[in-house]
PDB file of C-alpha atoms in Angstrom:
ATOM      1  CA  MET N   1      51.140  65.138 -51.601  1.00  0.00           C
ATOM      2  CA  SER N   2      49.370  67.114 -48.861  1.00  0.00           C
ATOM      3  CA  ASP N   3      46.810  65.503 -46.562  1.00  0.00           C
ATOM      4  CA  ASN N   4      44.088  67.554 -48.275  1.00  0.00           C
ATOM      5  CA  SER N   5      45.158  66.330 -51.741  1.00  0.00           C
ATOM      6  CA  LYS N   6      45.239  62.734 -50.508  1.00  0.00           C
ATOM      7  CA  ARG N   7      41.741  63.077 -49.051  1.00  0.00           C
ATOM      8  CA  GLU N   8      40.398  64.611 -52.287  1.00  0.00           C
ATOM      9  CA  ALA N   9      41.979  61.828 -54.352  1.00  0.00           C
ATOM     10  CA  ALA N  10      40.516  59.175 -52.040  1.00  0.00           C
ATOM     11  CA  GLU N  11      37.015  60.704 -52.346  1.00  0.00           C
ATOM     12  CA  LYS N  12      37.005  60.600 -56.147  1.00  0.00           C
ATOM     13  CA  PRO N  13      35.537  57.493 -57.759  1.00  0.00           C
ATOM     14  CA  TRP N  14      37.817  55.236 -59.753  1.00  0.00           C
ATOM     15  CA  TYR N  15      36.272  56.584 -62.999  1.00  0.00           C
ATOM     16  CA  ALA N  16      37.048  60.226 -62.150  1.00  0.00           C
ATOM     17  CA  ASP N  17      38.869  60.642 -65.472  1.00  0.00           C
ATOM     18  CA  GLY N  18      35.771  59.461 -67.362  1.00  0.00           C
ATOM     19  CA  LEU N  19      34.678  56.316 -69.170  1.00  0.00           C
ATOM     20  CA  ARG N  20      34.389  55.555 -72.846  1.00  0.00           C
ATOM     21  CA  PHE N  21      31.107  54.497 -74.424  1.00  0.00           C
ATOM     22  CA  THR N  22      29.499  54.838 -77.834  1.00  0.00           C
ATOM     23  CA  CYS N  23      26.375  52.826 -78.513  1.00  0.00           C
ATOM     24  CA  SER N  24      27.052  50.396 -81.353  1.00  0.00           C
ATOM     25  CA  GLN N  25      23.307  49.783 -81.699  1.00  0.00           C
ATOM     26  CA  CYS N  26      23.967  46.042 -81.682  1.00  0.00           C
ATOM     27  CA  GLY N  27      20.740  45.408 -79.773  1.00  0.00           C
ATOM     28  CA  ASP N  28      22.372  43.090 -77.247  1.00  0.00           C
ATOM     29  CA  CYS N  29      21.018  45.098 -74.302  1.00  0.00           C
ATOM     30  CA  CYS N  30      17.487  44.826 -75.740  1.00  0.00           C
ATOM     31  CA  THR N  31      17.572  41.051 -76.091  1.00  0.00           C
ATOM     32  CA  GLY N  32      18.602  37.957 -74.205  1.00  0.00           C
ATOM     33  CA  ALA N  33      17.450  36.646 -70.869  1.00  0.00           C
ATOM     34  CA  PRO N  34      14.064  37.850 -69.602  1.00  0.00           C
ATOM     35  CA  GLY N  35      14.130  40.878 -67.358  1.00  0.00           C
ATOM     36  CA  TYR N  36      12.515  44.232 -66.781  1.00  0.00           C
ATOM     37  CA  VAL N  37      12.583  47.611 -68.455  1.00  0.00           C
ATOM     38  CA  TRP N  38      10.963  49.765 -65.802  1.00  0.00           C
ATOM     39  CA  VAL N  39       8.846  52.663 -67.015  1.00  0.00           C
ATOM     40  CA  ASN N  40       7.245  55.492 -65.098  1.00  0.00           C
ATOM     41  CA  LYS N  41       4.129  57.499 -65.906  1.00  0.00           C
ATOM     42  CA  GLN N  42       5.976  60.153 -67.940  1.00  0.00           C
ATOM     43  CA  GLU N  43       7.891  57.576 -69.945  1.00  0.00           C
ATOM     44  CA  ILE N  44       4.666  55.705 -70.693  1.00  0.00           C
ATOM     45  CA  GLN N  45       3.106  58.940 -71.914  1.00  0.00           C
ATOM     46  CA  ASP N  46       6.150  59.758 -74.073  1.00  0.00           C
ATOM     47  CA  LEU N  47       6.164  56.262 -75.559  1.00  0.00           C
ATOM     48  CA  ALA N  48       2.392  56.370 -76.146  1.00  0.00           C
ATOM     49  CA  ASP N  49       2.866  59.686 -77.969  1.00  0.00           C
ATOM     50  CA  GLU N  50       5.491  58.002 -80.133  1.00  0.00           C
ATOM     51  CA  VAL N  51       3.689  54.772 -81.063  1.00  0.00           C
ATOM     52  CA  ALA N  52       0.006  55.029 -80.079  1.00  0.00           C
ATOM     53  CA  ASP N  53      -1.074  58.567 -81.013  1.00  0.00           C
ATOM     54  CA  GLY N  54      -0.906  59.506 -77.345  1.00  0.00           C
ATOM     55  CA  ASP N  55      -3.386  56.820 -76.249  1.00  0.00           C
ATOM     56  CA  VAL N  56      -1.865  55.695 -72.949  1.00  0.00           C
ATOM     57  CA  ALA N  57      -4.476  52.985 -72.330  1.00  0.00           C
ATOM     58  CA  ALA N  58      -3.900  51.444 -75.762  1.00  0.00           C
ATOM     59  CA  PHE N  59      -0.122  51.659 -75.320  1.00  0.00           C
ATOM     60  CA  GLU N  60      -0.230  50.026 -71.890  1.00  0.00           C
ATOM     61  CA  ALA N  61      -2.559  47.267 -73.081  1.00  0.00           C
ATOM     62  CA  ARG N  62      -0.151  46.316 -75.838  1.00  0.00           C
ATOM     63  CA  TYR N  63       3.321  47.127 -74.483  1.00  0.00           C
ATOM     64  CA  VAL N  64       3.283  47.276 -70.659  1.00  0.00           C
ATOM     65  CA  ARG N  65       2.937  44.725 -67.868  1.00  0.00           C
ATOM     66  CA  LYS N  66       2.408  45.278 -64.171  1.00  0.00           C
ATOM     67  CA  VAL N  67       4.993  43.810 -61.841  1.00  0.00           C
ATOM     68  CA  GLY N  68       3.719  44.343 -58.333  1.00  0.00           C
ATOM     69  CA  ILE N  69       3.156  48.093 -58.066  1.00  0.00           C
ATOM     70  CA  ARG N  70       5.619  48.876 -60.864  1.00  0.00           C
ATOM     71  CA  LYS N  71       5.344  48.727 -64.643  1.00  0.00           C
ATOM     72  CA  SER N  72       7.737  47.229 -67.164  1.00  0.00           C
ATOM     73  CA  LEU N  73       7.766  46.969 -70.918  1.00  0.00           C
ATOM     74  CA  ARG N  74       6.621  43.583 -72.163  1.00  0.00           C
ATOM     75  CA  GLU N  75       8.995  41.155 -73.847  1.00  0.00           C
ATOM     76  CA  PHE N  76       8.769  38.709 -76.701  1.00  0.00           C
ATOM     77  CA  SER N  77       9.050  35.029 -75.765  1.00  0.00           C
ATOM     78  CA  ASP N  78      12.803  35.120 -76.525  1.00  0.00           C
ATOM     79  CA  GLY N  79      13.358  37.894 -73.956  1.00  0.00           C
ATOM     80  CA  SER N  80      13.616  40.718 -76.513  1.00  0.00           C
ATOM     81  CA  CYS N  81      11.987  44.019 -75.602  1.00  0.00           C
ATOM     82  CA  VAL N  82       8.598  44.417 -77.278  1.00  0.00           C
ATOM     83  CA  LEU N  83       9.790  47.734 -78.758  1.00  0.00           C
ATOM     84  CA  PHE N  84      12.855  46.129 -80.346  1.00  0.00           C
ATOM     85  CA  ASP N  85      12.652  45.271 -84.035  1.00  0.00           C
ATOM     86  CA  ARG N  86      14.281  41.845 -84.174  1.00  0.00           C
ATOM     87  CA  GLU N  87      14.655  41.961 -87.956  1.00  0.00           C
ATOM     88  CA  SER N  88      16.545  45.261 -88.181  1.00  0.00           C
ATOM     89  CA  ARG N  89      17.999  44.803 -84.654  1.00  0.00           C
ATOM     90  CA  LYS N  90      17.052  48.395 -83.796  1.00  0.00           C
ATOM     91  CA  CYS N  91      15.024  50.034 -81.065  1.00  0.00           C
ATOM     92  CA  THR N  92      11.804  51.347 -82.601  1.00  0.00           C
ATOM     93  CA  VAL N  93      11.623  54.194 -80.057  1.00  0.00           C
ATOM     94  CA  TYR N  94      15.321  55.037 -79.659  1.00  0.00           C
ATOM     95  CA  GLY N  95      14.650  58.787 -79.329  1.00  0.00           C
ATOM     96  CA  GLN N  96      12.081  58.201 -76.573  1.00  0.00           C
ATOM     97  CA  ARG N  97      13.631  55.184 -74.882  1.00  0.00           C
ATOM     98  CA  PRO N  98      13.123  54.928 -71.101  1.00  0.00           C
ATOM     99  CA  ARG N  99      15.685  56.271 -68.642  1.00  0.00           C
ATOM    100  CA  GLN N 100      16.837  52.704 -67.897  1.00  0.00           C
ATOM    101  CA  CYS N 101      17.908  52.383 -71.522  1.00  0.00           C
ATOM    102  CA  ARG N 102      19.243  55.964 -71.818  1.00  0.00           C
ATOM    103  CA  THR N 103      21.526  55.591 -68.797  1.00  0.00           C
ATOM    104  CA  TRP N 104      23.127  52.308 -69.895  1.00  0.00           C
ATOM    105  CA  PRO N 105      25.960  51.460 -69.261  1.00  0.00           C
ATOM    106  CA  PHE N 106      26.520  54.018 -66.507  1.00  0.00           C
ATOM    107  CA  TRP N 107      24.476  52.168 -63.900  1.00  0.00           C
ATOM    108  CA  GLU N 108      25.885  51.924 -60.379  1.00  0.00           C
ATOM    109  CA  SER N 109      26.088  48.136 -60.764  1.00  0.00           C
ATOM    110  CA  ASN N 110      28.298  48.523 -63.867  1.00  0.00           C
ATOM    111  CA  THR N 111      30.527  51.284 -62.502  1.00  0.00           C
ATOM    112  CA  ARG N 112      30.942  50.087 -58.907  1.00  0.00           C
ATOM    113  CA  THR N 113      34.513  48.892 -59.511  1.00  0.00           C
ATOM    114  CA  PRO N 114      36.949  48.628 -62.418  1.00  0.00           C
ATOM    115  CA  GLU N 115      36.186  44.901 -62.441  1.00  0.00           C
ATOM    116  CA  HIS N 116      32.445  45.536 -62.831  1.00  0.00           C
ATOM    117  CA  TRP N 117      33.200  47.920 -65.698  1.00  0.00           C
ATOM    118  CA  ALA N 118      35.454  45.315 -67.337  1.00  0.00           C
ATOM    119  CA  ASP N 119      32.585  42.802 -67.120  1.00  0.00           C
ATOM    120  CA  THR N 120      30.275  45.365 -68.757  1.00  0.00           C
ATOM    121  CA  CYS N 121      32.810  45.911 -71.539  1.00  0.00           C
ATOM    122  CA  GLU N 122      32.838  42.151 -72.155  1.00  0.00           C
ATOM    123  CA  ILE N 123      29.069  42.033 -72.785  1.00  0.00           C
ATOM    124  CA  CYS N 124      28.566  45.420 -74.469  1.00  0.00           C
ATOM    125  CA  PRO N 125      30.671  46.188 -77.556  1.00  0.00           C
ATOM    126  CA  GLY N 126      30.187  49.950 -77.131  1.00  0.00           C
ATOM    127  CA  SER N 127      31.426  50.043 -73.522  1.00  0.00           C
ATOM    128  CA  GLY N 128      35.066  51.012 -73.208  1.00  0.00           C
ATOM    129  CA  GLN N 129      35.023  52.339 -76.793  1.00  0.00           C
ATOM    130  CA  GLY N 130      34.455  55.680 -78.497  1.00  0.00           C
ATOM    131  CA  GLU N 131      33.332  58.870 -76.793  1.00  0.00           C
ATOM    132  CA  LEU N 132      34.842  59.795 -73.435  1.00  0.00           C
ATOM    133  CA  HIS N 133      32.069  60.616 -70.950  1.00  0.00           C
ATOM    134  CA  GLN N 134      33.043  62.865 -68.060  1.00  0.00           C
ATOM    135  CA  ILE N 135      32.421  62.078 -64.413  1.00  0.00           C
ATOM    136  CA  GLU N 136      29.516  64.553 -64.192  1.00  0.00           C
ATOM    137  CA  GLU N 137      27.583  62.741 -66.922  1.00  0.00           C
ATOM    138  CA  ILE N 138      28.332  59.334 -65.415  1.00  0.00           C
ATOM    139  CA  GLU N 139      27.207  60.484 -61.975  1.00  0.00           C
ATOM    140  CA  ALA N 140      24.022  62.019 -63.426  1.00  0.00           C
ATOM    141  CA  ALA N 141      23.174  58.705 -65.129  1.00  0.00           C
ATOM    142  CA  ARG N 142      23.895  56.761 -61.928  1.00  0.00           C
ATOM    143  CA  ASP N 143      21.589  59.110 -60.020  1.00  0.00           C
ATOM    144  CA  LEU N 144      18.817  59.006 -62.639  1.00  0.00           C
ATOM    145  CA  PHE N 145      18.464  55.239 -62.672  1.00  0.00           C
ATOM    146  CA  ARG N 146      19.712  52.846 -59.992  1.00  0.00           C
ATOM    147  CA  VAL N 147      20.491  49.220 -60.789  1.00  0.00           C
TER     148      VAL N 147
END
């Protein structure tokens, strides 16, 4: 192997050949311990269009909480996202879900090392299964939302 080939191989991330993921829609990522689903102004508008006839103020009053200078979706007392239907175990806004949800599981924290990915596969039944996502898509998700 030439020095140039070695350098190129060393610069590629461990997931250069892609990672498998197909959402099983189990709802596990929408439930559990309390946390944050960060939303920006555009996402709030898109979600308000979906569930509140475009009324951002009404949407925010019902579904959003301020955390310092940021905004997060509210949660039920059990930690479930307020936009998650606990009976059907489905996201009620799946087509308009925030970038944090859309980029799962390809967050930097999940793809940092093979061990981090293995941990993600343990908690998410769709991770490591199904569709092969190429490095470009993984990198785009990592760049879109950082956790």
